[in-house]
Amino acid sequence: MILIVLKAQIRPDKRAEWLSGISEYKANVNSEPGNVSFDYHENVEKENEFVIVEVFRDDAAGEAHVKTDHAQKFFDFMGSVVPEKPLINFQSVDGDAWVEMGEVTPR
């Protein structure tokens, strides 16, 4: 499984453009056969700071993802809306993408 977490600050004047672009990108990534999940969230304490969490089935799916036209276009687009390079945490992990959390039991 591939887990990718990105943190990006978005220029305030590009916020609307970003929200439109990331929404379209999410739909494209979710349609990839090797994609397990794709989510993005805004930091409630830092306006215009977003975190993207992407999960892919395996290394091959992750490699295929970055070669897609929509990923290449999004990388270029992202450069036009950020004031600084985004941060990334990339992990290749053996096992299933998501497992139940043992510490919490619903009541």
Short mmCIF file of N, CA and C in Angstrom, two decimals:
data_model
loop_
_atom_site.label_atom_id
_atom_site.label_comp_id
_atom_site.label_asym_id
_atom_site.label_seq_id
_atom_site.Cartn_x
_atom_site.Cartn_y
_atom_site.Cartn_z
N MET A 1 0.84 -1.17 0.00
CA MET A 1 0.00 0.00 0.00
C MET A 1 0.88 1.23 0.00
N ILE A 2 0.46 2.24 -0.72
CA ILE A 2 1.17 3.53 -0.73
C ILE A 2 0.30 4.55 0.00
N LEU A 3 0.89 5.24 0.95
CA LEU A 3 0.22 6.32 1.67
C LEU A 3 0.98 7.60 1.39
N ILE A 4 0.28 8.59 0.89
CA ILE A 4 0.87 9.89 0.60
C ILE A 4 0.09 10.95 1.35
N VAL A 5 0.78 11.77 2.12
CA VAL A 5 0.16 12.89 2.81
C VAL A 5 0.89 14.15 2.37
N LEU A 6 0.14 15.08 1.82
CA LEU A 6 0.69 16.37 1.39
C LEU A 6 0.14 17.48 2.28
N LYS A 7 0.96 18.48 2.56
CA LYS A 7 0.52 19.67 3.27
C LYS A 7 0.89 20.86 2.40
N ALA A 8 -0.11 21.68 2.07
CA ALA A 8 0.14 22.81 1.17
C ALA A 8 -0.58 24.05 1.66
N GLN A 9 0.13 25.15 1.65
CA GLN A 9 -0.46 26.45 1.93
C GLN A 9 -0.91 27.02 0.58
N ILE A 10 -2.12 27.51 0.50
CA ILE A 10 -2.68 28.05 -0.74
C ILE A 10 -2.74 29.58 -0.63
N ARG A 11 -2.34 30.25 -1.70
CA ARG A 11 -2.41 31.72 -1.70
C ARG A 11 -3.87 32.15 -1.55
N PRO A 12 -4.15 33.07 -0.64
CA PRO A 12 -5.54 33.50 -0.41
C PRO A 12 -6.26 33.95 -1.68
N ASP A 13 -5.56 34.63 -2.57
CA ASP A 13 -6.18 35.11 -3.81
C ASP A 13 -6.45 33.98 -4.81
N LYS A 14 -5.95 32.78 -4.53
CA LYS A 14 -6.15 31.62 -5.41
C LYS A 14 -7.06 30.56 -4.78
N ARG A 15 -7.66 30.88 -3.64
CA ARG A 15 -8.47 29.90 -2.91
C ARG A 15 -9.59 29.30 -3.76
N ALA A 16 -10.39 30.12 -4.41
CA ALA A 16 -11.51 29.63 -5.22
C ALA A 16 -11.00 28.74 -6.36
N GLU A 17 -9.94 29.16 -6.99
CA GLU A 17 -9.34 28.38 -8.07
C GLU A 17 -8.85 27.02 -7.53
N TRP A 18 -8.22 27.06 -6.36
CA TRP A 18 -7.73 25.82 -5.72
C TRP A 18 -8.88 24.86 -5.42
N LEU A 19 -9.94 25.37 -4.80
CA LEU A 19 -11.05 24.51 -4.43
C LEU A 19 -11.68 23.85 -5.65
N SER A 20 -11.78 24.56 -6.73
CA SER A 20 -12.30 23.99 -7.97
C SER A 20 -11.34 22.94 -8.52
N GLY A 21 -10.05 23.28 -8.55
CA GLY A 21 -9.04 22.37 -9.09
C GLY A 21 -8.87 21.09 -8.28
N ILE A 22 -8.87 21.20 -6.97
CA ILE A 22 -8.68 20.01 -6.13
C ILE A 22 -9.92 19.12 -6.18
N SER A 23 -11.09 19.70 -6.33
CA SER A 23 -12.31 18.92 -6.45
C SER A 23 -12.29 18.09 -7.74
N GLU A 24 -11.90 18.71 -8.83
CA GLU A 24 -11.79 18.00 -10.12
C GLU A 24 -10.72 16.91 -10.04
N TYR A 25 -9.60 17.24 -9.43
CA TYR A 25 -8.50 16.27 -9.30
C TYR A 25 -8.93 15.07 -8.46
N LYS A 26 -9.65 15.31 -7.37
CA LYS A 26 -10.14 14.22 -6.52
C LYS A 26 -10.99 13.25 -7.34
N ALA A 27 -11.89 13.78 -8.15
CA ALA A 27 -12.74 12.92 -8.99
C ALA A 27 -11.90 12.09 -9.95
N ASN A 28 -10.89 12.70 -10.55
CA ASN A 28 -10.02 11.97 -11.47
C ASN A 28 -9.22 10.89 -10.76
N VAL A 29 -8.65 11.21 -9.61
CA VAL A 29 -7.84 10.23 -8.87
C VAL A 29 -8.72 9.08 -8.38
N ASN A 30 -9.91 9.41 -7.88
CA ASN A 30 -10.81 8.36 -7.40
C ASN A 30 -11.22 7.40 -8.51
N SER A 31 -11.13 7.81 -9.76
CA SER A 31 -11.50 6.93 -10.87
C SER A 31 -10.36 6.01 -11.30
N GLU A 32 -9.16 6.20 -10.75
CA GLU A 32 -8.03 5.33 -11.09
C GLU A 32 -8.24 3.95 -10.47
N PRO A 33 -7.97 2.87 -11.23
CA PRO A 33 -8.22 1.53 -10.71
C PRO A 33 -7.40 1.18 -9.46
N GLY A 34 -6.21 1.75 -9.28
CA GLY A 34 -5.39 1.44 -8.12
C GLY A 34 -5.58 2.35 -6.93
N ASN A 35 -6.50 3.32 -7.05
CA ASN A 35 -6.73 4.25 -5.95
C ASN A 35 -7.66 3.63 -4.91
N VAL A 36 -7.25 3.69 -3.65
CA VAL A 36 -8.09 3.21 -2.55
C VAL A 36 -8.90 4.37 -1.98
N SER A 37 -8.26 5.51 -1.80
CA SER A 37 -8.98 6.68 -1.29
C SER A 37 -8.18 7.95 -1.57
N PHE A 38 -8.90 9.06 -1.62
CA PHE A 38 -8.31 10.38 -1.80
C PHE A 38 -9.19 11.36 -1.05
N ASP A 39 -8.61 12.05 -0.10
CA ASP A 39 -9.34 13.03 0.70
C ASP A 39 -8.50 14.28 0.86
N TYR A 40 -9.16 15.40 1.00
CA TYR A 40 -8.43 16.64 1.33
C TYR A 40 -9.23 17.40 2.38
N HIS A 41 -8.49 18.11 3.23
CA HIS A 41 -9.10 18.81 4.36
C HIS A 41 -8.37 20.11 4.59
N GLU A 42 -9.10 21.12 5.04
CA GLU A 42 -8.47 22.37 5.41
C GLU A 42 -8.19 22.37 6.90
N ASN A 43 -7.02 22.86 7.27
CA ASN A 43 -6.64 23.00 8.67
C ASN A 43 -7.53 24.07 9.30
N VAL A 44 -8.26 23.72 10.33
CA VAL A 44 -9.18 24.68 10.96
C VAL A 44 -8.45 25.77 11.73
N GLU A 45 -7.16 25.57 12.01
CA GLU A 45 -6.39 26.55 12.75
C GLU A 45 -5.53 27.44 11.85
N LYS A 46 -5.34 27.02 10.59
CA LYS A 46 -4.51 27.79 9.65
C LYS A 46 -5.27 27.92 8.34
N GLU A 47 -5.90 29.06 8.17
CA GLU A 47 -6.68 29.29 6.96
C GLU A 47 -5.83 29.07 5.70
N ASN A 48 -6.40 28.41 4.75
CA ASN A 48 -5.78 28.13 3.45
C ASN A 48 -4.63 27.13 3.51
N GLU A 49 -4.50 26.41 4.61
CA GLU A 49 -3.56 25.28 4.65
C GLU A 49 -4.38 24.00 4.49
N PHE A 50 -4.01 23.21 3.49
CA PHE A 50 -4.75 21.99 3.18
C PHE A 50 -3.85 20.77 3.32
N VAL A 51 -4.48 19.67 3.72
CA VAL A 51 -3.80 18.38 3.78
C VAL A 51 -4.54 17.45 2.82
N ILE A 52 -3.76 16.76 2.00
CA ILE A 52 -4.29 15.78 1.06
C ILE A 52 -3.79 14.42 1.50
N VAL A 53 -4.70 13.45 1.60
CA VAL A 53 -4.34 12.08 1.98
C VAL A 53 -4.74 11.16 0.82
N GLU A 54 -3.72 10.54 0.21
CA GLU A 54 -3.95 9.63 -0.92
C GLU A 54 -3.49 8.23 -0.54
N VAL A 55 -4.28 7.22 -0.88
CA VAL A 55 -3.91 5.84 -0.62
C VAL A 55 -4.06 5.07 -1.93
N PHE A 56 -3.01 4.34 -2.29
CA PHE A 56 -3.01 3.52 -3.49
C PHE A 56 -2.75 2.07 -3.12
N ARG A 57 -3.30 1.17 -3.90
CA ARG A 57 -3.26 -0.27 -3.64
C ARG A 57 -1.83 -0.78 -3.47
N ASP A 58 -0.89 -0.33 -4.32
CA ASP A 58 0.48 -0.85 -4.28
C ASP A 58 1.41 0.11 -5.02
N ASP A 59 2.71 -0.25 -5.07
CA ASP A 59 3.70 0.60 -5.74
C ASP A 59 3.34 0.85 -7.19
N ALA A 60 2.87 -0.18 -7.88
CA ALA A 60 2.53 -0.04 -9.30
C ALA A 60 1.41 0.98 -9.50
N ALA A 61 0.42 0.96 -8.61
CA ALA A 61 -0.68 1.92 -8.70
C ALA A 61 -0.19 3.34 -8.43
N GLY A 62 0.71 3.49 -7.49
CA GLY A 62 1.28 4.81 -7.21
C GLY A 62 2.10 5.33 -8.37
N GLU A 63 2.89 4.45 -8.98
CA GLU A 63 3.69 4.83 -10.15
C GLU A 63 2.79 5.19 -11.32
N ALA A 64 1.73 4.43 -11.54
CA ALA A 64 0.80 4.72 -12.63
C ALA A 64 0.11 6.06 -12.39
N HIS A 65 -0.21 6.36 -11.13
CA HIS A 65 -0.89 7.60 -10.78
C HIS A 65 -0.09 8.82 -11.22
N VAL A 66 1.19 8.88 -10.87
CA VAL A 66 1.96 10.09 -11.18
C VAL A 66 2.19 10.27 -12.67
N LYS A 67 1.97 9.23 -13.46
CA LYS A 67 2.14 9.32 -14.91
C LYS A 67 0.85 9.72 -15.64
N THR A 68 -0.27 9.79 -14.93
CA THR A 68 -1.53 10.15 -15.60
C THR A 68 -1.49 11.60 -16.04
N ASP A 69 -2.26 11.90 -17.08
CA ASP A 69 -2.35 13.28 -17.55
C ASP A 69 -2.91 14.19 -16.46
N HIS A 70 -3.94 13.70 -15.74
CA HIS A 70 -4.54 14.57 -14.73
C HIS A 70 -3.58 14.87 -13.59
N ALA A 71 -2.71 13.93 -13.23
CA ALA A 71 -1.72 14.21 -12.18
C ALA A 71 -0.70 15.22 -12.67
N GLN A 72 -0.20 15.05 -13.88
CA GLN A 72 0.79 15.98 -14.42
C GLN A 72 0.21 17.39 -14.53
N LYS A 73 -1.04 17.49 -14.97
CA LYS A 73 -1.70 18.80 -15.06
C LYS A 73 -1.91 19.40 -13.67
N PHE A 74 -2.28 18.54 -12.69
CA PHE A 74 -2.50 19.04 -11.35
C PHE A 74 -1.21 19.55 -10.72
N PHE A 75 -0.10 18.84 -10.93
CA PHE A 75 1.19 19.29 -10.38
C PHE A 75 1.52 20.68 -10.92
N ASP A 76 1.30 20.89 -12.21
CA ASP A 76 1.55 22.21 -12.82
C ASP A 76 0.59 23.25 -12.24
N PHE A 77 -0.69 22.89 -12.15
CA PHE A 77 -1.69 23.79 -11.57
C PHE A 77 -1.32 24.17 -10.14
N MET A 78 -0.92 23.18 -9.35
CA MET A 78 -0.61 23.42 -7.95
C MET A 78 0.50 24.47 -7.79
N GLY A 79 1.46 24.43 -8.72
CA GLY A 79 2.53 25.43 -8.68
C GLY A 79 2.03 26.85 -8.84
N SER A 80 0.85 27.01 -9.45
CA SER A 80 0.31 28.35 -9.67
C SER A 80 -0.51 28.87 -8.49
N VAL A 81 -0.78 28.04 -7.49
CA VAL A 81 -1.63 28.46 -6.38
C VAL A 81 -0.94 28.42 -5.02
N VAL A 82 0.29 27.94 -4.96
CA VAL A 82 1.01 27.86 -3.69
C VAL A 82 2.10 28.92 -3.62
N PRO A 83 2.34 29.48 -2.42
CA PRO A 83 3.42 30.45 -2.26
C PRO A 83 4.77 29.80 -1.95
N GLU A 84 4.74 28.51 -1.61
CA GLU A 84 5.95 27.76 -1.26
C GLU A 84 5.75 26.29 -1.61
N LYS A 85 6.82 25.54 -1.68
CA LYS A 85 6.72 24.12 -2.02
C LYS A 85 5.90 23.38 -0.96
N PRO A 86 4.95 22.55 -1.40
CA PRO A 86 4.21 21.72 -0.44
C PRO A 86 5.14 20.71 0.23
N LEU A 87 4.74 20.23 1.38
CA LEU A 87 5.47 19.18 2.10
C LEU A 87 4.80 17.84 1.80
N ILE A 88 5.59 16.77 1.77
CA ILE A 88 5.05 15.45 1.46
C ILE A 88 5.61 14.41 2.42
N ASN A 89 4.75 13.46 2.77
CA ASN A 89 5.16 12.27 3.51
C ASN A 89 4.68 11.09 2.67
N PHE A 90 5.63 10.33 2.15
CA PHE A 90 5.35 9.20 1.27
C PHE A 90 5.79 7.93 1.97
N GLN A 91 4.86 6.98 2.11
CA GLN A 91 5.17 5.71 2.78
C GLN A 91 4.69 4.55 1.93
N SER A 92 5.58 3.58 1.72
CA SER A 92 5.19 2.32 1.10
C SER A 92 5.16 1.30 2.23
N VAL A 93 3.97 0.72 2.47
CA VAL A 93 3.76 -0.11 3.64
C VAL A 93 3.15 -1.45 3.22
N ASP A 94 3.64 -2.54 3.81
CA ASP A 94 3.02 -3.83 3.58
C ASP A 94 1.69 -3.89 4.32
N GLY A 95 0.71 -4.55 3.72
CA GLY A 95 -0.57 -4.75 4.39
C GLY A 95 -1.70 -4.02 3.73
N ASP A 96 -2.87 -4.11 4.36
CA ASP A 96 -4.08 -3.49 3.84
C ASP A 96 -4.03 -1.98 4.06
N ALA A 97 -4.77 -1.29 3.21
CA ALA A 97 -4.80 0.17 3.30
C ALA A 97 -5.45 0.65 4.59
N TRP A 98 -6.56 0.06 4.96
CA TRP A 98 -7.28 0.49 6.15
C TRP A 98 -7.66 -0.73 6.98
N VAL A 99 -7.45 -0.66 8.26
CA VAL A 99 -7.87 -1.71 9.19
C VAL A 99 -8.61 -1.03 10.34
N GLU A 100 -9.45 -1.78 11.03
CA GLU A 100 -10.19 -1.22 12.16
C GLU A 100 -9.24 -0.81 13.28
N MET A 101 -9.56 0.27 13.92
CA MET A 101 -8.81 0.76 15.07
C MET A 101 -9.20 -0.02 16.31
N GLY A 102 -8.26 -0.72 16.91
CA GLY A 102 -8.56 -1.57 18.05
C GLY A 102 -8.86 -0.84 19.33
N GLU A 103 -8.39 0.39 19.45
CA GLU A 103 -8.54 1.13 20.71
C GLU A 103 -9.93 1.74 20.93
N VAL A 104 -10.77 1.74 19.89
CA VAL A 104 -12.07 2.37 20.02
C VAL A 104 -13.17 1.36 19.69
N THR A 105 -14.15 1.26 20.59
CA THR A 105 -15.30 0.38 20.38
C THR A 105 -16.57 1.23 20.43
N PRO A 106 -17.35 1.22 19.35
CA PRO A 106 -18.60 1.99 19.38
C PRO A 106 -19.54 1.43 20.46
N ARG A 107 -20.29 2.32 21.10
CA ARG A 107 -21.25 1.91 22.13
C ARG A 107 -22.65 2.21 21.65
#
